[in-house]
């Protein structure tokens, strides 16, 4: 949801063409996050230039080419900012796009992810001061307030106050979740960034050696911020230089996502909530208004393990298709180094030291949204079986709305592919305040969830670019199964079951490959379904979550109405929808509910339904009752959902392709939902 990129070169000569190309290229890397307009800001000959456009980054690229730009002009120092916007305040158009500006001369400009919830109050204040507004956005209010403080705050000698101090004063007025990056013609070659609730990182590249792995935080103990105050801050102005030499050649990359900077550097600093980062004269410093006893007084300079080729499509038509076909490898990566098939042991290093406390807990609570929520539904039954603990699965938004009681002896798991999902993060904060042990399950190293939980598991599925999650779902599924196996390791009565599951995990990659080899058959089925208006998916037991997830995939990228139905509820309403025109997909596996699923299948057939059945290989009894059958390899019951979801992922992909839709960027959706 929205994408931020900013580039500052200091003592590194770059042409304007190189700078603009870097901004555009970064926005293309961020396209998967979901957006409806884009824009860039860079230094023109007389004043900063802002170019914005509704639509895709490709349209912005054409708009840039339509301008008369001297691409050859060289800059030893320069700041450029760029943004992809997902509309929240104001319709998608050029005026509402980012960067937003302080006035017609573009003195100040900002790119913004998130939502400012008190923007109306601030806007009324600024209107009374004579400021006018051209857009409907909350972001314009922010940049106009920067201009207001610039005009009203001065040092004792009448000179301008520091850019960072102005931004800090503005940030202190804001409510909501945001990531902000500012540039200004009054402070050339300087950049200021701030975050609260939305992710932001800084990449560093230099020919000089980075001499530290940590940047200390600078604090201001004086809080004298008021919207009507003209006073500034007294502050330690020292900065921490990353390099031994003064005026080292350096380039900084500010981004909401590592995929935008990995092409240039793998050395990054992840900002935390309420951090304000400033680059002035090539030196980076990080500041906070308050010191908290529990927070570290530094930020690590981390090394990304991501590679550029991981975020490229290769020979596939779309990222989603590539990620579906990566699943034999991604599930192996989730298990690698954690499971010993010969000794039948499982060790999750990220939670090992907390395992004793987890085993003594009152209950396990899994909190997530969307696909991540479905992965918890899929594994709940196994968790209950192997841990013999009460297991709750919660949608984060509903969990927060209900103000669910949480106790100190609860263990709360927060599951998110990006690690930045807003509702899940709010739930994490809620549980943390109540003293629960918090465990993160995420795909993104350095994400907010991975940093704010007590312990956790990285699923190691690799970057997932397609908005509709595929490989992250199966890797989350596997990671939770590994946790369940680890919890039952010392239970004698569970050893036979554990061995069966571990053996099933060992065979899993090969069986996923078998299903992927059926791609052409599933494409043929898609040709029969893609013109339909609705699709029902039915299953029960371990495969109810598969129906929910399959229905979500269909909704997300085909825009077809689809519904995942618990087969046991068929007679309580859904059976009324069944006739010979309603497409029905049923999942019937040879597990404990096989006979019950057969009964549901007979009910659908008796109402002239024409069910497409996903069943086990060799299950002729089920296949002969179906209109069409997709036979998949059989595995142990609790892992069957990993295999049965893959035909539905492929089916959704092919239906969307046949409809001519962009499967990687479905309308109205974003990859990382960073606002409530």
GROMACS .gro file of N, CA, C and O in nm, residues 412-521:
model
  440
  412UNK      N    1   0.061  -1.517   2.234
  412UNK     CA    2  -0.004  -1.461   2.116
  412UNK      C    3   0.091  -1.467   1.996
  412UNK      O    4   0.204  -1.417   2.005
  413UNK      N    5   0.045  -1.526   1.889
  413UNK     CA    6   0.121  -1.537   1.764
  413UNK      C    7   0.066  -1.435   1.664
  413UNK      O    8  -0.056  -1.427   1.644
  414UNK      N    9   0.155  -1.362   1.600
  414UNK     CA   10   0.117  -1.260   1.502
  414UNK      C   11   0.174  -1.302   1.367
  414UNK      O   12   0.296  -1.307   1.350
  415UNK      N   13   0.085  -1.335   1.275
  415UNK     CA   14   0.126  -1.394   1.147
  415UNK      C   15   0.102  -1.293   1.036
  415UNK      O   16  -0.010  -1.242   1.019
  416UNK      N   17   0.206  -1.261   0.961
  416UNK     CA   18   0.197  -1.160   0.854
  416UNK      C   19   0.312  -1.182   0.756
  416UNK      O   20   0.427  -1.194   0.798
  417UNK      N   21   0.280  -1.188   0.628
  417UNK     CA   22   0.384  -1.203   0.527
  417UNK      C   23   0.481  -1.086   0.532
  417UNK      O   24   0.602  -1.103   0.540
  418UNK      N   25   0.428  -0.965   0.531
  418UNK     CA   26   0.512  -0.846   0.525
  418UNK      C   27   0.569  -0.810   0.661
  418UNK      O   28   0.674  -0.744   0.670
  419UNK      N   29   0.500  -0.849   0.768
  419UNK     CA   30   0.540  -0.805   0.901
  419UNK      C   31   0.503  -0.661   0.931
  419UNK      O   32   0.544  -0.606   1.033
  420UNK      N   33   0.422  -0.601   0.844
  420UNK     CA   34   0.385  -0.459   0.859
  420UNK      C   35   0.234  -0.438   0.857
  420UNK      O   36   0.189  -0.324   0.853
  421UNK      N   37   0.154  -0.545   0.858
  421UNK     CA   38   0.009  -0.532   0.848
  421UNK      C   39  -0.045  -0.450   0.965
  421UNK      O   40  -0.022  -0.485   1.083
  422UNK      N   41  -0.115  -0.343   0.934
  422UNK     CA   42  -0.152  -0.244   1.037
  422UNK      C   43  -0.237  -0.304   1.148
  422UNK      O   44  -0.209  -0.282   1.267
  423UNK      N   45  -0.343  -0.377   1.114
  423UNK     CA   46  -0.431  -0.433   1.217
  423UNK      C   47  -0.355  -0.532   1.305
  423UNK      O   48  -0.376  -0.536   1.427
  424UNK      N   49  -0.270  -0.612   1.244
  424UNK     CA   50  -0.193  -0.710   1.321
  424UNK      C   51  -0.095  -0.640   1.414
  424UNK      O   52  -0.075  -0.682   1.528
  425UNK      N   53  -0.034  -0.532   1.367
  425UNK     CA   54   0.057  -0.454   1.452
  425UNK      C   55  -0.016  -0.389   1.568
  425UNK      O   56   0.035  -0.383   1.681
  426UNK      N   57  -0.136  -0.339   1.543
  426UNK     CA   58  -0.216  -0.281   1.651
  426UNK      C   59  -0.253  -0.387   1.755
  426UNK      O   60  -0.251  -0.361   1.876
  427UNK      N   61  -0.284  -0.507   1.706
  427UNK     CA   62  -0.315  -0.617   1.798
  427UNK      C   63  -0.191  -0.655   1.879
  427UNK      O   64  -0.202  -0.688   1.998
  428UNK      N   65  -0.075  -0.652   1.816
  428UNK     CA   66   0.051  -0.681   1.885
  428UNK      C   67   0.074  -0.580   1.998
  428UNK      O   68   0.109  -0.617   2.112
  429UNK      N   69   0.052  -0.454   1.969
  429UNK     CA   70   0.068  -0.351   2.072
  429UNK      C   71  -0.030  -0.374   2.187
  429UNK      O   72   0.005  -0.362   2.305
  430UNK      N   73  -0.153  -0.410   2.152
  430UNK     CA   74  -0.258  -0.435   2.252
  430UNK      C   75  -0.217  -0.550   2.344
  430UNK      O   76  -0.229  -0.541   2.467
  431UNK      N   77  -0.166  -0.659   2.287
  431UNK     CA   78  -0.127  -0.776   2.366
  431UNK      C   79  -0.001  -0.749   2.448
  431UNK      O   80   0.013  -0.798   2.560
  432UNK      N   81   0.089  -0.670   2.391
  432UNK     CA   82   0.213  -0.637   2.460
  432UNK      C   83   0.183  -0.557   2.587
  432UNK      O   84   0.244  -0.580   2.692
  433UNK      N   85   0.087  -0.465   2.578
  433UNK     CA   86   0.050  -0.384   2.693
  433UNK      C   87  -0.009  -0.467   2.806
  433UNK      O   88  -0.005  -0.428   2.922
  434UNK      N   89  -0.064  -0.584   2.771
  434UNK     CA   90  -0.129  -0.670   2.869
  434UNK      C   91  -0.039  -0.783   2.918
  434UNK      O   92  -0.084  -0.873   2.989
  435UNK      N   93   0.087  -0.779   2.878
  435UNK     CA   94   0.186  -0.869   2.936
  435UNK      C   95   0.194  -1.007   2.877
  435UNK      O   96   0.261  -1.095   2.934
  436UNK      N   97   0.129  -1.033   2.762
  436UNK     CA   98   0.135  -1.165   2.700
  436UNK      C   99   0.272  -1.185   2.634
  436UNK      O  100   0.341  -1.089   2.599
  437UNK      N  101   0.311  -1.312   2.620
  437UNK     CA  102   0.430  -1.345   2.543
  437UNK      C  103   0.393  -1.338   2.396
  437UNK      O  104   0.297  -1.403   2.351
  438UNK      N  105   0.466  -1.260   2.316
  438UNK     CA  106   0.431  -1.235   2.177
  438UNK      C  107   0.532  -1.301   2.083
  438UNK      O  108   0.652  -1.283   2.098
  439UNK      N  109   0.479  -1.376   1.987
  439UNK     CA  110   0.561  -1.451   1.891
  439UNK      C  111   0.525  -1.405   1.750
  439UNK      O  112   0.407  -1.397   1.716
  440UNK      N  113   0.623  -1.375   1.669
  440UNK     CA  114   0.599  -1.332   1.531
  440UNK      C  115   0.626  -1.445   1.433
  440UNK      O  116   0.719  -1.523   1.450
  441UNK      N  117   0.543  -1.453   1.331
  441UNK     CA  118   0.567  -1.543   1.217
  441UNK      C  119   0.556  -1.456   1.092
  441UNK      O  120   0.447  -1.413   1.055
  442UNK      N  121   0.669  -1.428   1.029
  442UNK     CA  122   0.671  -1.333   0.918
  442UNK      C  123   0.773  -1.373   0.813
  442UNK      O  124   0.864  -1.452   0.841
  443UNK      N  125   0.757  -1.319   0.695
  443UNK     CA  126   0.848  -1.350   0.584
  443UNK      C  127   0.955  -1.243   0.566
  443UNK      O  128   1.042  -1.258   0.482
  444UNK      N  129   0.948  -1.136   0.644
  444UNK     CA  130   1.032  -1.020   0.617
  444UNK      C  131   1.125  -0.991   0.734
  444UNK      O  132   1.080  -0.947   0.841
  445UNK      N  133   1.252  -1.016   0.714
  445UNK     CA  134   1.352  -0.987   0.816
  445UNK      C  135   1.359  -0.836   0.838
  445UNK      O  136   1.359  -0.758   0.743
  446UNK      N  137   1.360  -0.794   0.963
  446UNK     CA  138   1.367  -0.652   0.995
  446UNK      C  139   1.233  -0.582   0.995
  446UNK      O  140   1.227  -0.461   1.017
  447UNK      N  141   1.123  -0.655   0.973
  447UNK     CA  142   0.990  -0.594   0.973
  447UNK      C  143   0.950  -0.555   1.115
  447UNK      O  144   1.011  -0.597   1.213
  448UNK      N  145   0.843  -0.477   1.125
  448UNK     CA  146   0.798  -0.430   1.257
  448UNK      C  147   0.760  -0.545   1.348
  448UNK      O  148   0.791  -0.545   1.467
  449UNK      N  149   0.692  -0.646   1.293
  449UNK     CA  150   0.652  -0.760   1.376
  449UNK      C  151   0.773  -0.837   1.424
  449UNK      O  152   0.782  -0.877   1.541
  450UNK      N  153   0.871  -0.856   1.336
  450UNK     CA  154   0.991  -0.931   1.377
  450UNK      C  155   1.071  -0.856   1.483
  450UNK      O  156   1.138  -0.918   1.565
  451UNK      N  157   1.062  -0.724   1.484
  451UNK     CA  158   1.137  -0.646   1.582
  451UNK      C  159   1.061  -0.628   1.713
  451UNK      O  160   1.122  -0.619   1.819
  452UNK      N  161   0.927  -0.625   1.706
  452UNK     CA  162   0.849  -0.589   1.825
  452UNK      C  163   0.802  -0.709   1.907
  452UNK      O  164   0.754  -0.692   2.019
  453UNK      N  165   0.813  -0.830   1.853
  453UNK     CA  166   0.775  -0.949   1.928
  453UNK      C  167   0.891  -0.999   2.013
  453UNK      O  168   1.007  -0.966   1.988
  454UNK      N  169   0.860  -1.081   2.112
  454UNK     CA  170   0.964  -1.135   2.200
  454UNK      C  171   1.050  -1.238   2.129
  454UNK      O  172   1.170  -1.253   2.158
  455UNK      N  173   0.991  -1.314   2.040
  455UNK     CA  174   1.062  -1.418   1.966
  455UNK      C  175   0.980  -1.449   1.841
  455UNK      O  176   0.872  -1.393   1.822
  456UNK      N  177   1.030  -1.538   1.756
  456UNK     CA  178   0.952  -1.566   1.637
  456UNK      C  179   1.021  -1.655   1.537
  456UNK      O  180   1.130  -1.708   1.560
  457UNK      N  181   0.953  -1.671   1.422
  457UNK     CA  182   1.000  -1.758   1.315
  457UNK      C  183   0.992  -1.680   1.184
  457UNK      O  184   0.885  -1.626   1.150
  458UNK      N  185   1.104  -1.674   1.111
  458UNK     CA  186   1.099  -1.624   0.974
  458UNK      C  187   1.071  -1.742   0.882
  458UNK      O  188   1.140  -1.845   0.890
  459UNK      N  189   0.972  -1.728   0.797
  459UNK     CA  190   0.932  -1.844   0.715
  459UNK      C  191   1.025  -1.866   0.596
  459UNK      O  192   1.021  -1.971   0.533
  460UNK      N  193   1.108  -1.767   0.562
  460UNK     CA  194   1.211  -1.782   0.458
  460UNK      C  195   1.156  -1.827   0.323
  460UNK      O  196   1.219  -1.905   0.252
  461UNK      N  197   1.039  -1.775   0.287
  461UNK     CA  198   0.980  -1.811   0.157
  461UNK      C  199   1.043  -1.733   0.043
  461UNK      O  200   1.021  -1.766  -0.074
  462UNK      N  201   1.120  -1.630   0.073
  462UNK     CA  202   1.175  -1.543  -0.030
  462UNK      C  203   1.077  -1.432  -0.061
  462UNK      O  204   0.959  -1.438  -0.024
  463UNK      N  205   1.124  -1.326  -0.129
  463UNK     CA  206   1.035  -1.212  -0.159
  463UNK      C  207   0.910  -1.256  -0.234
  463UNK      O  208   0.917  -1.336  -0.327
  464UNK      N  209   0.796  -1.204  -0.191
  464UNK     CA  210   0.669  -1.232  -0.259
  464UNK      C  211   0.617  -1.100  -0.314
  464UNK      O  212   0.582  -1.009  -0.238
  465UNK      N  213   0.613  -1.090  -0.446
  465UNK     CA  214   0.579  -0.964  -0.513
  465UNK      C  215   0.430  -0.957  -0.547
  465UNK      O  216   0.366  -0.853  -0.532
  466UNK      N  217   0.373  -1.067  -0.598
  466UNK     CA  218   0.232  -1.069  -0.635
  466UNK      C  219   0.144  -1.032  -0.516
  466UNK      O  220   0.167  -1.079  -0.404
  467UNK      N  221   0.043  -0.950  -0.540
  467UNK     CA  222  -0.046  -0.907  -0.432
  467UNK      C  223  -0.118  -1.027  -0.370
  467UNK      O  224  -0.133  -1.037  -0.249
  468UNK      N  225  -0.162  -1.121  -0.455
  468UNK     CA  226  -0.229  -1.241  -0.404
  468UNK      C  227  -0.123  -1.338  -0.352
  468UNK      O  228  -0.043  -1.391  -0.428
  469UNK      N  229  -0.123  -1.362  -0.223
  469UNK     CA  230  -0.019  -1.444  -0.160
  469UNK      C  231  -0.037  -1.591  -0.195
  469UNK      O  232  -0.148  -1.644  -0.193
  470UNK      N  233   0.073  -1.657  -0.227
  470UNK     CA  234   0.071  -1.799  -0.261
  470UNK      C  235   0.176  -1.876  -0.181
  470UNK      O  236   0.144  -1.950  -0.090
  471UNK      N  237   0.303  -1.853  -0.213
  471UNK     CA  238   0.407  -1.930  -0.144
  471UNK      C  239   0.419  -1.892   0.003
  471UNK      O  240   0.460  -1.975   0.084
  472UNK      N  241   0.383  -1.771   0.039
  472UNK     CA  242   0.387  -1.733   0.180
  472UNK      C  243   0.285  -1.814   0.260
  472UNK      O  244   0.310  -1.854   0.374
  473UNK      N  245   0.169  -1.843   0.198
  473UNK     CA  246   0.066  -1.923   0.266
  473UNK      C  247   0.118  -2.062   0.298
  473UNK      O  248   0.107  -2.110   0.413
  474UNK      N  249   0.175  -2.129   0.200
  474UNK     CA  250   0.222  -2.265   0.224
  474UNK      C  251   0.341  -2.267   0.320
  474UNK      O  252   0.355  -2.359   0.401
  475UNK      N  253   0.425  -2.164   0.315
  475UNK     CA  254   0.538  -2.159   0.408
  475UNK      C  255   0.492  -2.126   0.551
  475UNK      O  256   0.546  -2.179   0.648
  476UNK      N  257   0.391  -2.040   0.565
  476UNK     CA  258   0.334  -2.015   0.697
  476UNK      C  259   0.274  -2.144   0.753
  476UNK      O  260   0.292  -2.176   0.872
  477UNK      N  261   0.204  -2.216   0.669
  477UNK     CA  262   0.144  -2.345   0.704
  477UNK      C  263   0.253  -2.438   0.759
  477UNK      O  264   0.241  -2.494   0.869
  478UNK      N  265   0.363  -2.453   0.684
  478UNK     CA  266   0.472  -2.542   0.725
  478UNK      C  267   0.536  -2.494   0.855
  478UNK      O  268   0.565  -2.574   0.945
  479UNK      N  269   0.557  -2.363   0.868
  479UNK     CA  270   0.621  -2.309   0.988
  479UNK      C  271   0.539  -2.339   1.113
  479UNK      O  272   0.594  -2.374   1.219
  480UNK      N  273   0.407  -2.326   1.104
  480UNK     CA  274   0.322  -2.355   1.220
  480UNK      C  275   0.320  -2.504   1.250
  480UNK      O  276   0.316  -2.545   1.367
  481UNK      N  277   0.323  -2.587   1.147
  481UNK     CA  278   0.334  -2.732   1.168
  481UNK      C  279   0.464  -2.765   1.241
  481UNK      O  280   0.466  -2.847   1.334
  482UNK      N  281   0.574  -2.701   1.201
  482UNK     CA  282   0.702  -2.723   1.270
  482UNK      C  283   0.693  -2.684   1.417
  482UNK      O  284   0.747  -2.753   1.504
  483UNK      N  285   0.625  -2.574   1.444
  483UNK     CA  286   0.606  -2.533   1.583
  483UNK      C  287   0.528  -2.639   1.661
  483UNK      O  288   0.564  -2.674   1.775
  484UNK      N  289   0.421  -2.692   1.601
  484UNK     CA  290   0.342  -2.796   1.667
  484UNK      C  291   0.425  -2.920   1.695
  484UNK      O  292   0.416  -2.980   1.803
  485UNK      N  293   0.510  -2.959   1.600
  485UNK     CA  294   0.598  -3.076   1.619
  485UNK      C  295   0.698  -3.052   1.732
  485UNK      O  296   0.728  -3.142   1.811
  486UNK      N  297   0.749  -2.930   1.739
  486UNK     CA  298   0.844  -2.895   1.844
  486UNK      C  299   0.777  -2.900   1.982
  486UNK      O  300   0.838  -2.946   2.081
  487UNK      N  301   0.653  -2.857   1.989
  487UNK     CA  302   0.580  -2.858   2.115
  487UNK      C  303   0.553  -3.000   2.165
  487UNK      O  304   0.543  -3.024   2.286
  488UNK      N  305   0.540  -3.096   2.073
  488UNK     CA  306   0.504  -3.233   2.110
  488UNK      C  307   0.624  -3.326   2.120
  488UNK      O  308   0.607  -3.447   2.134
  489UNK      N  309   0.744  -3.270   2.113
  489UNK     CA  310   0.864  -3.353   2.104
  489UNK      C  311   0.881  -3.445   2.226
  489UNK      O  312   0.932  -3.556   2.214
  490UNK      N  313   0.840  -3.401   2.345
  490UNK     CA  314   0.859  -3.483   2.464
  490UNK      C  315   0.733  -3.556   2.508
  490UNK      O  316   0.725  -3.607   2.620
  491UNK      N  317   0.634  -3.563   2.420
  491UNK     CA  318   0.510  -3.634   2.452
  491UNK      C  319   0.516  -3.776   2.394
  491UNK      O  320   0.509  -3.793   2.271
  492UNK      N  321   0.527  -3.873   2.480
  492UNK     CA  322   0.543  -4.012   2.434
  492UNK      C  323   0.424  -4.056   2.351
  492UNK      O  324   0.439  -4.124   2.248
  493UNK      N  325   0.305  -4.017   2.391
  493UNK     CA  326   0.185  -4.061   2.319
  493UNK      C  327   0.175  -4.004   2.179
  493UNK      O  328   0.097  -4.053   2.097
  494UNK      N  329   0.252  -3.898   2.150
  494UNK     CA  330   0.244  -3.830   2.020
  494UNK      C  331   0.355  -3.875   1.924
  494UNK      O  332   0.359  -3.828   1.810
  495UNK      N  333   0.444  -3.962   1.965
  495UNK     CA  334   0.563  -3.991   1.884
  495UNK      C  335   0.529  -4.054   1.750
  495UNK      O  336   0.590  -4.022   1.647
  496UNK      N  337   0.435  -4.145   1.748
  496UNK     CA  338   0.397  -4.209   1.622
  496UNK      C  339   0.340  -4.106   1.524
  496UNK      O  340   0.376  -4.105   1.405
  497UNK      N  341   0.255  -4.020   1.575
  497UNK     CA  342   0.195  -3.914   1.492
  497UNK      C  343   0.302  -3.817   1.443
  497UNK      O  344   0.302  -3.778   1.326
  498UNK      N  345   0.395  -3.781   1.530
  498UNK     CA  346   0.504  -3.691   1.490
  498UNK      C  347   0.586  -3.749   1.376
  498UNK      O  348   0.619  -3.680   1.280
  499UNK      N  349   0.617  -3.876   1.386
  499UNK     CA  350   0.698  -3.941   1.283
  499UNK      C  351   0.626  -3.940   1.148
  499UNK      O  352   0.688  -3.917   1.044
  500UNK      N  353   0.496  -3.964   1.151
  500UNK     CA  354   0.417  -3.962   1.026
  500UNK      C  355   0.421  -3.823   0.962
  500UNK      O  356   0.436  -3.810   0.840
  501UNK      N  357   0.407  -3.721   1.046
  501UNK     CA  358   0.406  -3.583   0.994
  501UNK      C  359   0.543  -3.546   0.939
  501UNK      O  360   0.553  -3.485   0.830
  502UNK      N  361   0.649  -3.581   1.011
  502UNK     CA  362   0.785  -3.550   0.964
  502UNK      C  363   0.812  -3.620   0.832
  502UNK      O  364   0.870  -3.561   0.739
  503UNK      N  365   0.769  -3.744   0.819
  503UNK     CA  366   0.784  -3.816   0.692
  503UNK      C  367   0.704  -3.747   0.581
  503UNK      O  368   0.751  -3.734   0.467
  504UNK      N  369   0.583  -3.698   0.615
  504UNK     CA  370   0.502  -3.626   0.517
  504UNK      C  371   0.568  -3.498   0.470
  504UNK      O  372   0.564  -3.462   0.352
  505UNK      N  373   0.631  -3.427   0.565
  505UNK     CA  374   0.703  -3.304   0.529
  505UNK      C  375   0.819  -3.333   0.435
  505UNK      O  376   0.847  -3.256   0.342
  506UNK      N  377   0.887  -3.444   0.456
  506UNK     CA  378   1.001  -3.480   0.370
  506UNK      C  379   0.956  -3.504   0.226
  506UNK      O  380   1.028  -3.469   0.132
  507UNK      N  381   0.837  -3.559   0.209
  507UNK     CA  382   0.786  -3.590   0.075
  507UNK      C  383   0.714  -3.473   0.009
  507UNK      O  384   0.681  -3.478  -0.109
  508UNK      N  385   0.691  -3.368   0.087
  508UNK     CA  386   0.606  -3.258   0.040
  508UNK      C  387   0.656  -3.190  -0.088
  508UNK      O  388   0.577  -3.172  -0.182
  509UNK      N  389   0.783  -3.152  -0.099
  509UNK     CA  390   0.827  -3.082  -0.222
  509UNK      C  391   0.802  -3.163  -0.350
  509UNK      O  392   0.758  -3.107  -0.451
  510UNK      N  393   0.829  -3.294  -0.345
  510UNK     CA  394   0.806  -3.377  -0.463
  510UNK      C  395   0.660  -3.383  -0.502
  510UNK      O  396   0.626  -3.383  -0.622
  511UNK      N  397   0.572  -3.387  -0.403
  511UNK     CA  398   0.429  -3.393  -0.432
  511UNK      C  399   0.375  -3.260  -0.484
  511UNK      O  400   0.283  -3.257  -0.568
  512UNK      N  401   0.433  -3.149  -0.438
  512UNK     CA  402   0.396  -3.018  -0.493
  512UNK      C  403   0.434  -3.012  -0.642
  512UNK      O  404   0.356  -2.963  -0.725
  513UNK      N  405   0.550  -3.063  -0.676
  513UNK     CA  406   0.594  -3.065  -0.817
  513UNK      C  407   0.497  -3.146  -0.902
  513UNK      O  408   0.467  -3.108  -1.016
  514UNK      N  409   0.446  -3.258  -0.849
  514UNK     CA  410   0.349  -3.338  -0.924
  514UNK      C  411   0.224  -3.256  -0.959
  514UNK      O  412   0.170  -3.266  -1.070
  515UNK      N  413   0.178  -3.176  -0.863
  515UNK     CA  414   0.059  -3.094  -0.888
  515UNK      C  415   0.089  -2.985  -0.989
  515UNK      O  416   0.007  -2.956  -1.078
  516UNK      N  417   0.206  -2.924  -0.980
  516UNK     CA  418   0.242  -2.818  -1.075
  516UNK      C  419   0.251  -2.873  -1.217
  516UNK      O  420   0.227  -2.799  -1.314
  517UNK      N  421   0.282  -3.001  -1.232
  517UNK     CA  422   0.285  -3.063  -1.364
  517UNK      C  423   0.146  -3.077  -1.425
  517UNK      O  424   0.132  -3.104  -1.544
  518UNK      N  425   0.042  -3.057  -1.344
  518UNK     CA  426  -0.097  -3.065  -1.391
  518UNK      C  427  -0.148  -2.928  -1.437
  518UNK      O  428  -0.268  -2.911  -1.460
  519UNK      N  429  -0.060  -2.832  -1.451
  519UNK     CA  430  -0.098  -2.694  -1.482
  519UNK      C  431  -0.185  -2.684  -1.607
  519UNK      O  432  -0.285  -2.611  -1.609
  520UNK      N  433  -0.150  -2.756  -1.712
  520UNK     CA  434  -0.226  -2.747  -1.837
  520UNK      C  435  -0.368  -2.800  -1.820
  520UNK      O  436  -0.464  -2.746  -1.878
  521UNK      N  437  -0.385  -2.903  -1.738
  521UNK     CA  438  -0.519  -2.957  -1.712
  521UNK      C  439  -0.604  -2.855  -1.636
  521UNK      O  440  -0.723  -2.838  -1.664
   0.00000   0.00000   0.00000
